[in-house]
Amino acid sequence: MSKGALALLVHGGTENWSPQRWKVRFDDVCRDRRVLLLPDPALDPAEVYYAAVWKPKPGELAAFGNLRVIFNLGAGVDALMADGSLPDVPLVRVAVDDLTERMTEYVVLHVLMHHRQEPYLRESQRVRRWAPRYQWAANALTIGIMGLGTLGAAAARALRGLGFRVVGWSRSGKRIDGITCFHGAAGLDAFLRETNILVCLLPLTQDTRHILDRDVFLKLSRASPLGAPVLINAGRGGLQNEVDILHALDDGTLGAASLDVYETEPLPEDSPFWSHPRVVLTPHNAADTDADEISKYVARQIGRFEAGEPLDNVVDRERGY
Ligand code: NDP
Ligand code: OXD
């Protein structure tokens, strides 16, 4: 009996998302299954049982009538959720230690950068100014994590371990040692009122689009040595109202922002974020997906699925994440 093929559909445009690179890795871990790189005009769509994808265009998966599982090669599935013709089969997202550790590094790096006044210190070095400012302790700041899922919960624990006060916000209620957890629309204001540095690790869904707006920034706590609160967004660009961020930075509602994601990616050359003195910008690489780890993760899941075991990290299509 045919084992069916695995179709790879990767649009990324960066070195890490080179389709050939992923093909080599998948060939390695799917030894007795054909791995096909799409688009492939010679391909018989009926042969494809599994698809491993990154940012497929709407409609690109509709032709595969025998598809059994779609594997998204990253954690965020917003691009797939936007495809009204996505085949109705389980959609699996990435949740692996490798990706989580990378995101924890990004969050810790950026929280520490603002906490340890790095922008001021780098500028002091540039102008040869010996003018130390008092460095307060970590427990002088409350870090608020929006999204207490795989990535948010790990970042929250790491920050707690460094001595920060940490609060978190999610859709459903949570209990995490040492972290004050809020949830739902009813818990949002209380969460924001405690928060000095807001870290966003939410998925982009109908409920969260443009959640990072002026109303939210105005509710953040100014009662800390930082003065004005700081925003760190590594979730998705669609979570943020970019005009509101710029106004908030310019009028002091926000003191600074670290941004990894944008409404339009790559970030257009004329975006004011590039040169804004209070923006620390990275090009959506807070947590890269590692082709070695993720191809193994997908192969493991296919093995489990074919043995009749449940798939891990299946997306709830109603919730959108
Ligand atoms: P999870 O699905 O594990 O966690 C999502 C969290 O968000 C959950 O705690 C969930 O609540 C919460 N949430 C979702 N909707 C709402 C809502 N309406 N109100 C309040 N809370 C909500 O996702 P991950 O942690 O794995 O990933 C989060 C996001 O990070 C991804 O979707 C992706 O967009 C982004 N990402 C960015 C990367 C980068 O390099 N910049 C890399 C990888 C991911 P509950 O727990 O109650 O369900
Ligand atoms: C992801 C990402 O969602 O890399 O995994 O953004």
XYZ file of C-alpha atoms and ligand atoms in Angstrom:
375
model
C 0.000 0.000 0.000
C 1.286 3.503 -0.848
C 2.564 5.526 2.101
C 1.553 8.727 0.340
C 3.889 11.662 -0.153
C 4.750 14.641 1.996
C 4.447 17.930 0.125
C 6.601 20.839 1.220
C 5.337 24.325 0.545
C 7.616 27.005 1.914
C 7.394 30.731 1.208
C 9.737 32.751 3.330
C 12.290 34.605 1.329
C 15.058 34.298 3.926
C 17.995 31.910 4.202
C 16.233 29.870 6.881
C 13.168 29.492 4.682
C 15.000 28.346 1.569
C 12.755 25.524 0.213
C 15.815 23.448 -0.772
C 17.167 23.563 2.767
C 13.875 22.171 4.111
C 13.753 19.537 1.351
C 17.170 18.180 2.352
C 16.106 17.940 6.008
C 12.769 16.266 5.233
C 14.427 13.798 2.812
C 16.650 12.856 5.728
C 13.870 12.167 8.218
C 11.245 10.720 5.816
C 13.439 7.975 4.399
C 10.670 5.713 3.064
C 8.289 8.470 1.957
C 8.520 10.748 -1.081
C 9.095 14.403 -0.220
C 7.912 16.748 -2.951
C 8.689 20.402 -3.201
C 5.739 22.504 -4.365
C 4.924 23.855 -6.838
C 5.523 20.735 -8.921
C 3.520 20.600 -12.183
C 4.248 16.854 -12.596
C 2.762 15.987 -9.206
C -0.402 13.899 -8.829
C -2.284 15.732 -6.024
C -3.909 12.445 -4.912
C -0.475 11.185 -3.869
C -0.124 13.801 -1.112
C -1.132 12.655 2.399
C 0.786 15.238 4.416
C 1.696 18.881 3.830
C 4.395 20.787 5.717
C 3.958 24.484 5.042
C 5.097 27.979 5.865
C 2.949 30.909 4.737
C 1.131 29.113 1.904
C -0.941 31.404 -0.287
C -4.737 31.093 0.069
C -5.951 28.171 -2.066
C -2.565 26.472 -2.443
C -3.610 23.430 -0.380
C -7.155 23.081 -1.729
C -6.205 20.659 -4.543
C -4.989 17.891 -2.229
C -8.078 15.732 -1.783
C -6.284 12.946 0.131
C -4.564 15.209 2.625
C -4.555 13.770 6.179
C -2.647 16.358 8.224
C -1.251 19.849 7.607
C 1.891 20.715 9.565
C 2.595 24.411 9.962
C 6.360 24.889 10.186
C 6.053 27.657 12.776
C 4.050 28.390 15.915
C 1.740 31.070 14.504
C -1.031 29.849 12.189
C -2.613 33.190 11.285
C -1.582 32.917 7.609
C -3.330 29.519 7.354
C -6.413 30.687 9.209
C -6.830 33.400 6.591
C -7.306 30.700 3.889
C -11.043 30.008 3.553
C -10.322 26.972 1.341
C -7.962 25.224 3.772
C -8.751 21.465 3.717
C -10.667 20.345 6.792
C -7.998 18.060 8.274
C -6.027 18.434 11.529
C -3.695 21.423 11.466
C -0.638 20.999 13.688
C 1.542 23.887 14.837
C 5.073 23.952 16.212
C 5.583 23.790 19.965
C 9.088 22.517 20.710
C 11.728 23.381 23.310
C 14.128 24.697 20.673
C 11.710 27.438 19.527
C 10.595 28.186 23.077
C 14.177 28.644 24.277
C 14.922 31.011 21.404
C 11.888 33.129 22.267
C 12.790 33.144 25.950
C 16.239 34.468 24.988
C 14.668 37.271 22.948
C 12.278 38.294 25.729
C 14.950 38.192 28.450
C 17.388 40.116 26.228
C 14.906 42.911 25.536
C 13.516 43.163 29.059
C 17.085 43.397 30.397
C 18.019 45.933 27.721
C 15.343 48.336 28.952
C 15.757 47.468 32.642
C 19.563 47.907 32.519
C 19.203 51.234 30.582
C 21.273 49.915 27.688
C 20.164 52.555 25.126
C 21.384 55.289 27.531
C 24.666 53.468 28.239
C 25.424 52.825 24.553
C 24.799 56.499 23.801
C 27.072 57.454 26.742
C 29.838 55.320 25.280
C 29.328 56.839 21.833
C 29.789 60.390 23.192
C 32.487 59.384 25.789
C 30.265 60.451 28.714
C 31.026 59.022 32.179
C 27.658 59.571 33.816
C 26.370 56.419 35.499
C 22.707 56.391 36.419
C 21.500 54.433 39.428
C 20.714 50.846 38.422
C 17.640 49.623 40.281
C 16.983 45.950 41.122
C 14.891 43.640 38.961
C 12.113 43.520 41.553
C 11.482 47.226 40.998
C 9.717 46.322 37.743
C 6.606 44.338 36.890
C 6.703 42.577 33.560
C 3.283 41.796 32.068
C 3.136 38.933 29.598
C 0.153 38.899 27.212
C -0.343 35.271 26.207
C 0.588 32.556 28.693
C 0.868 29.703 26.181
C 3.946 27.696 25.247
C 6.106 30.789 24.699
C 4.586 33.244 27.173
C 4.643 30.852 30.135
C 8.310 29.970 29.534
C 9.307 33.637 29.248
C 7.328 34.454 32.397
C 9.161 31.763 34.384
C 12.578 32.891 33.129
C 11.868 36.520 34.084
C 10.577 35.458 37.499
C 13.814 33.518 37.947
C 15.755 36.734 37.348
C 13.850 38.446 40.164
C 11.300 40.506 38.201
C 7.725 40.703 39.400
C 5.692 38.999 36.679
C 2.007 39.126 35.818
C 0.341 37.383 32.897
C -2.857 37.493 30.869
C -4.521 34.749 28.839
C -7.933 33.740 27.509
C -8.554 31.045 30.129
C -7.487 31.083 33.792
C -3.989 29.800 34.709
C -1.946 28.964 37.774
C 1.805 29.481 37.441
C 4.050 29.503 40.508
C 5.172 32.996 41.464
C 3.199 34.703 38.682
C -0.037 36.603 39.137
C -2.371 35.457 36.377
C -5.305 37.411 34.938
C -7.621 36.254 32.200
C -10.336 37.276 29.785
C -11.686 40.698 28.910
C -12.634 41.200 32.574
C -9.027 40.719 33.723
C -7.313 42.902 31.137
C -7.428 46.297 32.865
C -6.174 44.934 36.189
C -3.310 43.197 34.342
C -2.365 46.396 32.480
C -2.505 48.537 35.627
C 0.242 46.385 37.182
C 2.490 46.275 34.110
C 5.628 48.389 33.573
C 7.017 46.405 30.625
C 4.363 44.817 28.396
C 5.534 41.718 26.487
C 3.111 40.510 23.814
C 3.217 36.827 22.856
C -0.374 36.461 21.710
C -1.433 34.718 18.512
C -3.080 36.872 15.842
C -6.811 36.042 15.740
C -10.067 37.901 15.163
C -10.123 38.663 18.902
C -6.566 39.947 19.206
C -6.094 41.990 16.005
C -4.885 45.517 16.901
C -5.197 44.810 20.618
C -1.994 46.821 21.219
C -3.509 50.270 20.849
C -3.560 53.607 22.591
C -6.218 52.540 25.108
C -3.997 49.698 26.259
C -0.859 51.887 26.436
C -2.700 54.508 28.537
C -3.656 51.858 31.107
C -0.083 50.640 31.707
C 1.587 51.513 35.006
C 3.945 54.512 35.122
C 4.833 53.762 38.753
C 8.354 52.392 38.298
C 11.896 53.730 37.945
C 11.421 53.454 34.175
C 8.838 56.221 34.270
C 7.030 55.558 31.050
C 6.091 51.958 30.257
C 7.781 49.890 27.549
C 6.227 47.674 24.855
C 7.862 44.486 23.546
C 5.960 42.736 20.731
C 7.196 39.443 19.283
C 3.727 37.988 18.580
C 2.537 39.288 15.205
C 2.485 42.705 13.550
C -1.306 42.531 13.167
C -1.599 42.685 16.959
C -0.315 46.253 16.998
C -1.807 49.569 15.895
C 1.392 51.067 14.487
C 0.111 54.646 14.284
C -0.841 54.456 17.970
C 2.614 53.106 18.885
C 4.326 56.007 17.112
C 2.063 58.611 18.762
C 2.530 56.967 22.159
C 6.329 57.024 21.775
C 6.274 60.635 20.623
C 4.042 61.948 23.413
C 5.691 59.892 26.183
C 2.794 57.484 26.794
C 5.367 54.798 25.983
C 9.017 55.250 26.878
C 10.375 52.754 24.353
C 9.412 49.779 22.202
C 11.163 46.606 21.094
C 9.460 45.318 17.957
C 10.168 42.069 16.135
C 6.993 41.923 14.008
C 5.153 44.411 11.776
C 1.868 44.817 9.877
C 3.865 44.681 6.639
C 6.901 42.419 6.425
C 9.579 42.993 5.308
C 9.258 46.371 7.010
C 9.023 49.011 4.232
C 12.119 51.149 3.807
C 10.161 54.324 4.574
C 8.727 53.034 7.877
C 9.347 55.556 10.705
C 10.251 52.608 12.965
C 13.665 52.230 11.274
C 14.995 55.506 12.604
C 12.859 56.137 15.680
C 15.220 56.867 18.612
C 13.088 54.879 21.070
C 12.490 51.803 18.921
C 14.695 48.709 19.111
C 13.888 46.832 15.944
C 14.563 43.231 14.863
C 13.486 41.621 11.558
C 11.044 38.926 12.767
C 13.767 36.659 14.046
C 12.955 36.546 17.754
C 12.624 32.763 17.495
C 13.678 31.182 14.239
C 12.275 27.789 13.335
C 15.140 25.320 13.100
C 14.821 23.035 10.057
C 16.577 20.105 11.803
C 14.378 20.194 14.897
C 11.141 20.828 13.088
C 11.559 18.226 10.353
C 12.174 15.652 13.114
C 9.134 16.943 15.013
C 6.932 16.506 11.922
C 8.319 13.017 11.155
C 7.706 11.975 14.788
C 4.134 13.220 14.632
C 3.452 11.363 11.358
C 4.802 8.195 12.972
C 2.461 8.663 15.932
C -0.508 9.491 13.712
C 0.012 6.374 11.593
C 0.266 4.280 14.759
C -3.194 5.555 15.738
C -1.905 7.876 18.485
C -3.154 11.444 18.931
C -1.369 14.357 17.258
C 0.148 17.016 19.521
C -0.474 20.745 19.266
C -3.501 20.594 16.988
C -4.928 24.049 16.282
C -8.467 24.771 17.434
C -9.947 26.320 14.311
C -12.805 27.958 16.222
C -10.370 29.878 18.455
C -7.964 30.482 15.578
C -4.805 29.316 17.408
P 0.029 29.313 22.323
O -1.155 28.947 21.498
O 0.719 28.254 23.099
O -0.386 30.455 23.383
C -1.213 31.515 23.062
C -1.572 32.245 24.325
O -2.350 33.400 23.981
C -2.446 31.385 25.264
O -2.092 31.618 26.605
C -3.858 31.923 24.997
O -4.750 31.777 26.088
C -3.548 33.392 24.748
N -4.638 34.009 23.993
C -5.085 33.709 22.753
N -6.138 34.481 22.433
C -6.373 35.269 23.501
C -7.330 36.261 23.790
N -8.302 36.596 22.929
N -7.278 36.877 24.985
C -6.327 36.542 25.904
N -5.370 35.596 25.677
C -5.420 34.972 24.499
O 1.035 30.061 21.346
P 2.632 30.181 21.486
O 2.944 30.646 22.847
O 3.299 28.980 20.989
O 2.914 31.334 20.399
C 2.327 32.615 20.508
C 2.566 33.413 19.231
O 3.927 33.804 19.132
C 2.332 32.661 17.922
O 0.953 32.579 17.611
C 3.095 33.504 16.928
O 2.258 34.502 16.378
C 4.186 34.159 17.771
N 5.526 33.709 17.399
C 6.449 34.634 16.968
C 7.719 34.264 16.651
C 8.741 35.267 16.252
O 9.846 34.884 15.841
N 8.480 36.553 16.406
C 8.135 32.855 16.716
C 7.118 31.967 17.187
C 5.859 32.387 17.506
P -5.176 30.318 26.631
O -3.914 29.773 27.295
O -6.242 30.589 27.580
O -5.563 29.513 25.437
C 6.356 31.428 14.125
C 7.250 32.475 13.659
O 5.154 31.646 14.246
O 8.414 32.176 13.329
O 6.855 30.340 14.423
O 6.861 33.622 13.630
